[in-house]
PDB file of C-alpha atoms and ligand atoms in Angstrom:
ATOM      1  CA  UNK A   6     -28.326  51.425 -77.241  1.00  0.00           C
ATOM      2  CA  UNK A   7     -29.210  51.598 -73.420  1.00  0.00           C
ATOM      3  CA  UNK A   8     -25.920  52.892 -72.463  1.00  0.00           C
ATOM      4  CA  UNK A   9     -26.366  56.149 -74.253  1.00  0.00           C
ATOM      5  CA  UNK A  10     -29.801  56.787 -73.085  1.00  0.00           C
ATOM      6  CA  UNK A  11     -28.906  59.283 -69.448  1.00  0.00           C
ATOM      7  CA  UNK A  12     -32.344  58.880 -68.132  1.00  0.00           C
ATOM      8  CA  UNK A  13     -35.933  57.476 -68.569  1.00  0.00           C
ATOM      9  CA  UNK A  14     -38.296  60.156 -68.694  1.00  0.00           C
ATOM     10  CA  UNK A  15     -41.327  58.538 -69.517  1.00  0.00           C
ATOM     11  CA  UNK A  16     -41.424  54.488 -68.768  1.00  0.00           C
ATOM     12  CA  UNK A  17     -43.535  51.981 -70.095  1.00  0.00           C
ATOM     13  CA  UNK A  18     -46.301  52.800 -67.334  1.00  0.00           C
ATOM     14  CA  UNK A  19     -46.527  56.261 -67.534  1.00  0.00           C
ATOM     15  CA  UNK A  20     -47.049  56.224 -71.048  1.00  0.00           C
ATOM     16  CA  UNK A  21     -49.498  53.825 -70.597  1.00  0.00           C
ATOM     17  CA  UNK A  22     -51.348  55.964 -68.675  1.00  0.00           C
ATOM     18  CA  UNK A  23     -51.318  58.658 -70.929  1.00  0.00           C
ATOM     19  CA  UNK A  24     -52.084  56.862 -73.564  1.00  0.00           C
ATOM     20  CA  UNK A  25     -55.394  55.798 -71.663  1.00  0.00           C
ATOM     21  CA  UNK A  26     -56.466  59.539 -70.506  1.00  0.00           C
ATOM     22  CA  UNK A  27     -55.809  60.363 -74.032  1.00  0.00           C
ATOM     23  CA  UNK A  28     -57.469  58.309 -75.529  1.00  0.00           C
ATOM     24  CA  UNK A  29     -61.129  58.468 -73.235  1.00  0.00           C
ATOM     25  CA  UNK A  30     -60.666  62.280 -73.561  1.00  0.00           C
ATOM     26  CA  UNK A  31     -60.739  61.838 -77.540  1.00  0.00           C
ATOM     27  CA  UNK A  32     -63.767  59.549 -76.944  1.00  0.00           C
ATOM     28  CA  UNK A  33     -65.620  62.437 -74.833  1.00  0.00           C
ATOM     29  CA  UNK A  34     -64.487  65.352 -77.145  1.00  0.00           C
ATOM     30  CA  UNK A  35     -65.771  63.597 -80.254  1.00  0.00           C
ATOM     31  CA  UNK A  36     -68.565  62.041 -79.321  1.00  0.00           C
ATOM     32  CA  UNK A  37     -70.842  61.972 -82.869  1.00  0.00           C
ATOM     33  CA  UNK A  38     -70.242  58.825 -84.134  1.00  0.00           C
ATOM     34  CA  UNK A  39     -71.547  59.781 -87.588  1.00  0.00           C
ATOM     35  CA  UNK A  40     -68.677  62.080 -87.858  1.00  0.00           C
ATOM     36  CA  UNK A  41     -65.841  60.676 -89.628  1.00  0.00           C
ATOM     37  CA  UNK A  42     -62.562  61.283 -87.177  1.00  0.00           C
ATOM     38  CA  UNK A  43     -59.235  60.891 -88.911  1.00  0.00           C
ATOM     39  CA  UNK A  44     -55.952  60.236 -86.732  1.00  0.00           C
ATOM     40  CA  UNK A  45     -53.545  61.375 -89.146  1.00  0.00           C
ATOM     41  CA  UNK A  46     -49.570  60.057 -88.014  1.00  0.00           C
ATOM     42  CA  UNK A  47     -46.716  62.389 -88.834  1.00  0.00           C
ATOM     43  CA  UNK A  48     -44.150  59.865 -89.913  1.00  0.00           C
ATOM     44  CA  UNK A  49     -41.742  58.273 -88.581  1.00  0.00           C
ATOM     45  CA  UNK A  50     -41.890  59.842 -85.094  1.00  0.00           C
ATOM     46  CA  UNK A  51     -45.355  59.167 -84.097  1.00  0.00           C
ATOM     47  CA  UNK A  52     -45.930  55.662 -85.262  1.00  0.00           C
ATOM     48  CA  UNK A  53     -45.401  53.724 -82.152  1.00  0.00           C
ATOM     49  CA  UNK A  54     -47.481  56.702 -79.865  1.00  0.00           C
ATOM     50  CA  UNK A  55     -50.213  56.627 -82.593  1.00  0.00           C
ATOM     51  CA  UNK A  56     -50.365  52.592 -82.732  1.00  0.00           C
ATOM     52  CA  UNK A  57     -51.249  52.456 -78.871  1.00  0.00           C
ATOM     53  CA  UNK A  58     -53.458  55.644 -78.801  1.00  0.00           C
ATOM     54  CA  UNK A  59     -55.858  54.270 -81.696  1.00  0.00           C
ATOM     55  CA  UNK A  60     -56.365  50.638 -80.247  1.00  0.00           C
ATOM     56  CA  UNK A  61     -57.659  52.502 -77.151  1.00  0.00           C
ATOM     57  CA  UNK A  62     -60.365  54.994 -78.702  1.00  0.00           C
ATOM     58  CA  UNK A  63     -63.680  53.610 -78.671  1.00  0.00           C
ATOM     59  CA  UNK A  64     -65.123  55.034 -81.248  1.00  0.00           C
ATOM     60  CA  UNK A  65     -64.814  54.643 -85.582  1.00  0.00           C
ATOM     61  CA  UNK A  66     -61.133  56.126 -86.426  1.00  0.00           C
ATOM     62  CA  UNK A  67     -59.681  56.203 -89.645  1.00  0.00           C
ATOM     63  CA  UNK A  68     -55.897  56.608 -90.305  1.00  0.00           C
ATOM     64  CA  UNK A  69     -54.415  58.135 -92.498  1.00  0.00           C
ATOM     65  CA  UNK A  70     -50.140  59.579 -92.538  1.00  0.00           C
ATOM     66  CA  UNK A  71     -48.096  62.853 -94.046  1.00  0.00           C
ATOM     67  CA  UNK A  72     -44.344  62.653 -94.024  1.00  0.00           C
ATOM     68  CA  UNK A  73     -42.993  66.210 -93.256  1.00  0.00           C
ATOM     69  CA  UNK A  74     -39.358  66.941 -93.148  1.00  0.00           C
ATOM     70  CA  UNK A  75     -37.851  69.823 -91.095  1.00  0.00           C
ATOM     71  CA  UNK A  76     -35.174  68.529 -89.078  1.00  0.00           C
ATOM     72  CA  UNK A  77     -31.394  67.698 -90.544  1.00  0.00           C
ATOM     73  CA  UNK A  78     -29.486  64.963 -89.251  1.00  0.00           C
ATOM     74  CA  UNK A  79     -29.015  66.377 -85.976  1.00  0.00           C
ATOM     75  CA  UNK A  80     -30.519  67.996 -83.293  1.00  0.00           C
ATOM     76  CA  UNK A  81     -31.366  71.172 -84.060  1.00  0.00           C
ATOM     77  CA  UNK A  82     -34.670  72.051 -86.425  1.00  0.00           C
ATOM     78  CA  UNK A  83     -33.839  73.945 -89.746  1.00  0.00           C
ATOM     79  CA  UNK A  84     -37.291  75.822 -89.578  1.00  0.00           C
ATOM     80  CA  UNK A  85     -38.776  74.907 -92.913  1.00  0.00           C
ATOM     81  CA  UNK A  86     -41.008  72.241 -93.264  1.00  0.00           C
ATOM     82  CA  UNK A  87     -40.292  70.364 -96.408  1.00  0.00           C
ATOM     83  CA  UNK A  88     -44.201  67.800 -97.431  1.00  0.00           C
ATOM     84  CA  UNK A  89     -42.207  64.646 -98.120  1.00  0.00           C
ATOM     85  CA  UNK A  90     -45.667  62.658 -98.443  1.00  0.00           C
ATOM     86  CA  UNK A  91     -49.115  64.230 -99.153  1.00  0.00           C
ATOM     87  CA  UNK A  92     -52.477  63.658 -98.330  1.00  0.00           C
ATOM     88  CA  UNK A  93     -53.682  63.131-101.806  1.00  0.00           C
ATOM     89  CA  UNK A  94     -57.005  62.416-101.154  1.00  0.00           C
ATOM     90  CA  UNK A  95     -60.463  64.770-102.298  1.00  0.00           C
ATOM     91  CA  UNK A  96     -62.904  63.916 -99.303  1.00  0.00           C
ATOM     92  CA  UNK A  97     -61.137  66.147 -96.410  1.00  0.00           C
ATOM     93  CA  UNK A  98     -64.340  68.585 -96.022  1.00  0.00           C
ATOM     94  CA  UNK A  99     -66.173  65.444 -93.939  1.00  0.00           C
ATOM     95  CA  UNK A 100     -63.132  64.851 -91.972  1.00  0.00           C
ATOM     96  CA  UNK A 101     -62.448  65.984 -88.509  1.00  0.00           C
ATOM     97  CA  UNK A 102     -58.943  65.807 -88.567  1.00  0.00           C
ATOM     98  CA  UNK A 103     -56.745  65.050 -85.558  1.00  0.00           C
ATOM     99  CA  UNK A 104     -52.811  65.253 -86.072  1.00  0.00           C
ATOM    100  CA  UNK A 105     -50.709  63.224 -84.043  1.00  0.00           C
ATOM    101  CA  UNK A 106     -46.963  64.212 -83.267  1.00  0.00           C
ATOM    102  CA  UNK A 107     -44.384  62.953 -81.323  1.00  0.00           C
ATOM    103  CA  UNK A 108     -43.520  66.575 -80.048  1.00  0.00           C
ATOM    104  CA  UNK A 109     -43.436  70.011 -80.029  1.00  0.00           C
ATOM    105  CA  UNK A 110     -40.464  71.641 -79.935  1.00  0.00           C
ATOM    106  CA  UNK A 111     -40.147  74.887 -82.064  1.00  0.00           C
ATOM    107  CA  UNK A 112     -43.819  74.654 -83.099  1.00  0.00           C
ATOM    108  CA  UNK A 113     -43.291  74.938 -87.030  1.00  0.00           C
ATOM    109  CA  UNK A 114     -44.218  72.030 -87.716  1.00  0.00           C
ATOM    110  CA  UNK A 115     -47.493  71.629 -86.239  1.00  0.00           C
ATOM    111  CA  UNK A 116     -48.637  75.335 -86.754  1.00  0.00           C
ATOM    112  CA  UNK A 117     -47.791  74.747 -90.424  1.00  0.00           C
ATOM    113  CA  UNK A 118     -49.832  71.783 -90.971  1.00  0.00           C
ATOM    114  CA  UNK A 119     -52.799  72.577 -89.092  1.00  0.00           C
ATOM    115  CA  UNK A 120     -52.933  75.301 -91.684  1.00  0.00           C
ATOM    116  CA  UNK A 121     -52.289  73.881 -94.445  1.00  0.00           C
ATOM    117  CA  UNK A 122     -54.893  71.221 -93.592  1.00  0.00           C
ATOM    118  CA  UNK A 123     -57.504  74.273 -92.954  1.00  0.00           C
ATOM    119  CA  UNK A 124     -56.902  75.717 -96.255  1.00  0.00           C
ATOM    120  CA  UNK A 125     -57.028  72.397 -97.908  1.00  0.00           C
ATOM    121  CA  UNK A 126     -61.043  72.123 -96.247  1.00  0.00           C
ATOM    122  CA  UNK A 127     -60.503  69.910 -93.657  1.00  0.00           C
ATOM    123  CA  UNK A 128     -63.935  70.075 -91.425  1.00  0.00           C
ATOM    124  CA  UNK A 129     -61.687  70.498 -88.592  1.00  0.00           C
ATOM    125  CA  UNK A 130     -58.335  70.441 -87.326  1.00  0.00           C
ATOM    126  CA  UNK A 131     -56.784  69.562 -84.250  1.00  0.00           C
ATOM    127  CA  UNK A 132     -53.648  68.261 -82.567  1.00  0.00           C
ATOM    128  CA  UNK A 133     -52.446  65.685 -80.462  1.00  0.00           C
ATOM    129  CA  UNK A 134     -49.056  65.252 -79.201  1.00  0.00           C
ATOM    130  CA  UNK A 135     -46.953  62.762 -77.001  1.00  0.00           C
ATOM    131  CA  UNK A 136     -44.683  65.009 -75.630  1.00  0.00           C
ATOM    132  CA  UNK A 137     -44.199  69.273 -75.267  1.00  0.00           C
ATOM    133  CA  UNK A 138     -41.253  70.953 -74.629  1.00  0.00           C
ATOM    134  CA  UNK A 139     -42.271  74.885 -74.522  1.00  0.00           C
ATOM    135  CA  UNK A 140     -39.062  76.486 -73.527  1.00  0.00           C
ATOM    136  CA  UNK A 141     -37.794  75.750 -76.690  1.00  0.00           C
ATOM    137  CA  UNK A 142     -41.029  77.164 -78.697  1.00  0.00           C
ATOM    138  CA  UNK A 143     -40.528  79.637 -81.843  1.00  0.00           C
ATOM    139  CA  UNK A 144     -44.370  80.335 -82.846  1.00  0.00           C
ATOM    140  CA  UNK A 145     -46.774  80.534 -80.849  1.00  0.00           C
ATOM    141  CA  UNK A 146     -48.618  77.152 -80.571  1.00  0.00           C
ATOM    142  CA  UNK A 147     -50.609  74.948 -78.108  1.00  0.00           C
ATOM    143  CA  UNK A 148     -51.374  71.475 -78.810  1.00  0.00           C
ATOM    144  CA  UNK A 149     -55.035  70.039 -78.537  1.00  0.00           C
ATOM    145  CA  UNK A 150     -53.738  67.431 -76.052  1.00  0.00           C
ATOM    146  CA  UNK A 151     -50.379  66.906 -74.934  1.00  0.00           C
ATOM    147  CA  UNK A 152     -48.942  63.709 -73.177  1.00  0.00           C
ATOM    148  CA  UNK A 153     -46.188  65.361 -71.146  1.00  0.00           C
ATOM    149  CA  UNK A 154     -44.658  68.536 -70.868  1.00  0.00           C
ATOM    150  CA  UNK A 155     -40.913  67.912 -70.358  1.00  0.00           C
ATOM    151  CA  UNK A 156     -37.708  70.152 -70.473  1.00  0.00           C
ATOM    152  CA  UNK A 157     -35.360  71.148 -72.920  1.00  0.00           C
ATOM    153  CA  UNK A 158     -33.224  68.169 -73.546  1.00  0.00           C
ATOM    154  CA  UNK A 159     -33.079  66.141 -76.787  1.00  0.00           C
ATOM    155  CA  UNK A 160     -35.114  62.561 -75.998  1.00  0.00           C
ATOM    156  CA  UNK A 161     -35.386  59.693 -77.952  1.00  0.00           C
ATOM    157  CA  UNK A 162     -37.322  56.282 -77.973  1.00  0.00           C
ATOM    158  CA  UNK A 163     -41.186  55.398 -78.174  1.00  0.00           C
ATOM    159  CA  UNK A 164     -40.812  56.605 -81.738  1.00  0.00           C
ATOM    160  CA  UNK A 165     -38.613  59.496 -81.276  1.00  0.00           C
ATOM    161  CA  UNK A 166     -35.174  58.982 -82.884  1.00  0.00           C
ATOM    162  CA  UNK A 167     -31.402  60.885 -83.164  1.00  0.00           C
ATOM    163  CA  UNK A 168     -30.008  59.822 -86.912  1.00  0.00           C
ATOM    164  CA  UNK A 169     -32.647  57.365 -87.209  1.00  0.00           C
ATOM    165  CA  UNK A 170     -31.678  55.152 -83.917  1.00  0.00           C
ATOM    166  CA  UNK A 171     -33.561  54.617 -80.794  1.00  0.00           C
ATOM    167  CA  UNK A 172     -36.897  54.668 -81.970  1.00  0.00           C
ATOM    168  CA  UNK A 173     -37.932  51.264 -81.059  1.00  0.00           C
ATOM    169  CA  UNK A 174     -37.245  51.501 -77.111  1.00  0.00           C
ATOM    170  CA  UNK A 175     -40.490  51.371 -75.233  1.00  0.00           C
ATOM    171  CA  UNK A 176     -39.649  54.241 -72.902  1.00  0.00           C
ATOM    172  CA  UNK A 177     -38.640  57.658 -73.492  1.00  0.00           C
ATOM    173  CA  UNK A 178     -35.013  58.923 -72.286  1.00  0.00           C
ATOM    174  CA  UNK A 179     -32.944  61.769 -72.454  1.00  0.00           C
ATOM    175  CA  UNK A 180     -30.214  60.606 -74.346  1.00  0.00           C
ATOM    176  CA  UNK A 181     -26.736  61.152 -72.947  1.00  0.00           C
ATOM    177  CA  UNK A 182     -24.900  64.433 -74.967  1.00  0.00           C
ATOM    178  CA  UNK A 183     -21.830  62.459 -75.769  1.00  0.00           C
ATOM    179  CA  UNK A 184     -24.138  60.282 -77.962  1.00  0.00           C
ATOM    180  CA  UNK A 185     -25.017  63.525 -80.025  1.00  0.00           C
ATOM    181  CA  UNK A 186     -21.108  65.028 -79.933  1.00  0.00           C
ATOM    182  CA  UNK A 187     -22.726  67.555 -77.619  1.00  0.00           C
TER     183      UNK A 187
HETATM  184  P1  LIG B 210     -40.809  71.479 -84.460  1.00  0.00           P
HETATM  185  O1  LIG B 210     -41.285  71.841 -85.829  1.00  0.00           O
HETATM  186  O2  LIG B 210     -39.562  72.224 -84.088  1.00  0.00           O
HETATM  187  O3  LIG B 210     -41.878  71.599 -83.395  1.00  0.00           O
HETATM  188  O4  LIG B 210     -40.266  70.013 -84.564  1.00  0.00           O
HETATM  189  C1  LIG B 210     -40.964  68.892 -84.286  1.00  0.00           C
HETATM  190  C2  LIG B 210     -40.151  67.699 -84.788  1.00  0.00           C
HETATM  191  O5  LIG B 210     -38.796  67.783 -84.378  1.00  0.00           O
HETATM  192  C3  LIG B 210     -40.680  66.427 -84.195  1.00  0.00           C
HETATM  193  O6  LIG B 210     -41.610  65.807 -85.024  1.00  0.00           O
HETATM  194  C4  LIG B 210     -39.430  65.571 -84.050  1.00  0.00           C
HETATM  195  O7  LIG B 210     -39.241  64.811 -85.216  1.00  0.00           O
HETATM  196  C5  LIG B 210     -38.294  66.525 -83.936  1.00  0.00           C
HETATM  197  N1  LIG B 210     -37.805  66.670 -82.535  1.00  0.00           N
HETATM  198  C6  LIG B 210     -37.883  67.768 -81.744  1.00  0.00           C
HETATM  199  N2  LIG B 210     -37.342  67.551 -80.532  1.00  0.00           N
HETATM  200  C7  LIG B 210     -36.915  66.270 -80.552  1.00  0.00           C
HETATM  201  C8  LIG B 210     -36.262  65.437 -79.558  1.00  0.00           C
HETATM  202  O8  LIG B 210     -35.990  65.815 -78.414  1.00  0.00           O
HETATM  203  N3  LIG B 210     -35.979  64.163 -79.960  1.00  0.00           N
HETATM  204  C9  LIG B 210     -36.279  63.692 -81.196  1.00  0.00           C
HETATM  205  N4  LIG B 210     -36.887  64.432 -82.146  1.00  0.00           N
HETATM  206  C10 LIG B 210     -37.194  65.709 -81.831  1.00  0.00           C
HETATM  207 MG1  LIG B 211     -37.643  63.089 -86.003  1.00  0.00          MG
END
């Protein structure tokens, strides 16, 4: 698995850091406790950036997770966002809802579920995401908070898979192209 990875990006540290800022900026930005905050996960991608981010907000969180779809096997996004598992739940008017991604890369993903989580009555909508890449963007989108803004290669690890692989190294890395048939 490490031999295909080209270069660490983000290590262990560093995303411990931004976990940290992340998570005390949340804390200041949303500071009525009587409010109910929801972290809603975007599986799979998120789970491991999500899992570190919530043990280090200070204040009541709930959880909650949608499974969205819009990448093939590959690399390369198809562009339509497929709702593989709903929200199915009837209280979202008292939630302040915070979305957490693994990236941005074209944008449709994240522009299509803030809205359809607005429409649906959500109190409020925002976005949080580990990593940005906005050369590659299609829409036009800015995340709430972003982790890092990196450039245009396909990464994997901390959550972030190619075919499913990868996702369980603590560090993000560019994986090498030969591992993609690039
Ligand atoms: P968007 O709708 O194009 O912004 O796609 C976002 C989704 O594409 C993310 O949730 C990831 O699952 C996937 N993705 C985009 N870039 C990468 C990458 O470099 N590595 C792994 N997954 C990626
Ligand atoms: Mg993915």
């Amino acid at each position: 698995m490490l031999n295909s990875i080209k270069e660490v990006l983000l290590s262990e540290a560093q995303i411990d850091e931004i976990t940290t800022k992340i998570a005390e900026q949340i804390d200041k930005d949303y500071p009525n406790r009587e409010r109910r905050l929801l972290l809603l996960g975007i599986l799979k991608g998120s789970v491991v950036f999500m899992s570190d981010l919530m043990k280090k907000i200070k204040r009541p969180v709930e959880i909650d997770f949608m499974k969205v779809s819009s990448y093939g096997a590959g690399t390369e996004t198809s562009g339509k966002i497929n709702i593989i598992l709903d929200l199915h739940r009837s209280d979202l008017s008292e939630l302040d809802i915070l979305i957490v991604e693994d990236i941005i890369d074209s944008g449709k993903t994240l522009s299509y579920l803030v809205e359809y989580l607005k429409l649906g009555g959500a109190r409020s909508v925002k976005t949080c995401t580990l990593l940005d890449k906005p050369s590659r963007r299609q829409v036009d989108f800015a995340s709430d908070y972003t982790g890092a803004t990196i450039p245009d290669e396909f990464v994997v690890g901390y959550g972030l898979d190619f075919a499913e692989q990868y996702r369980t190294l603590p560090f993000v890395g560019i994986l090498k192209p030969e591992a993609y048939g690039g």
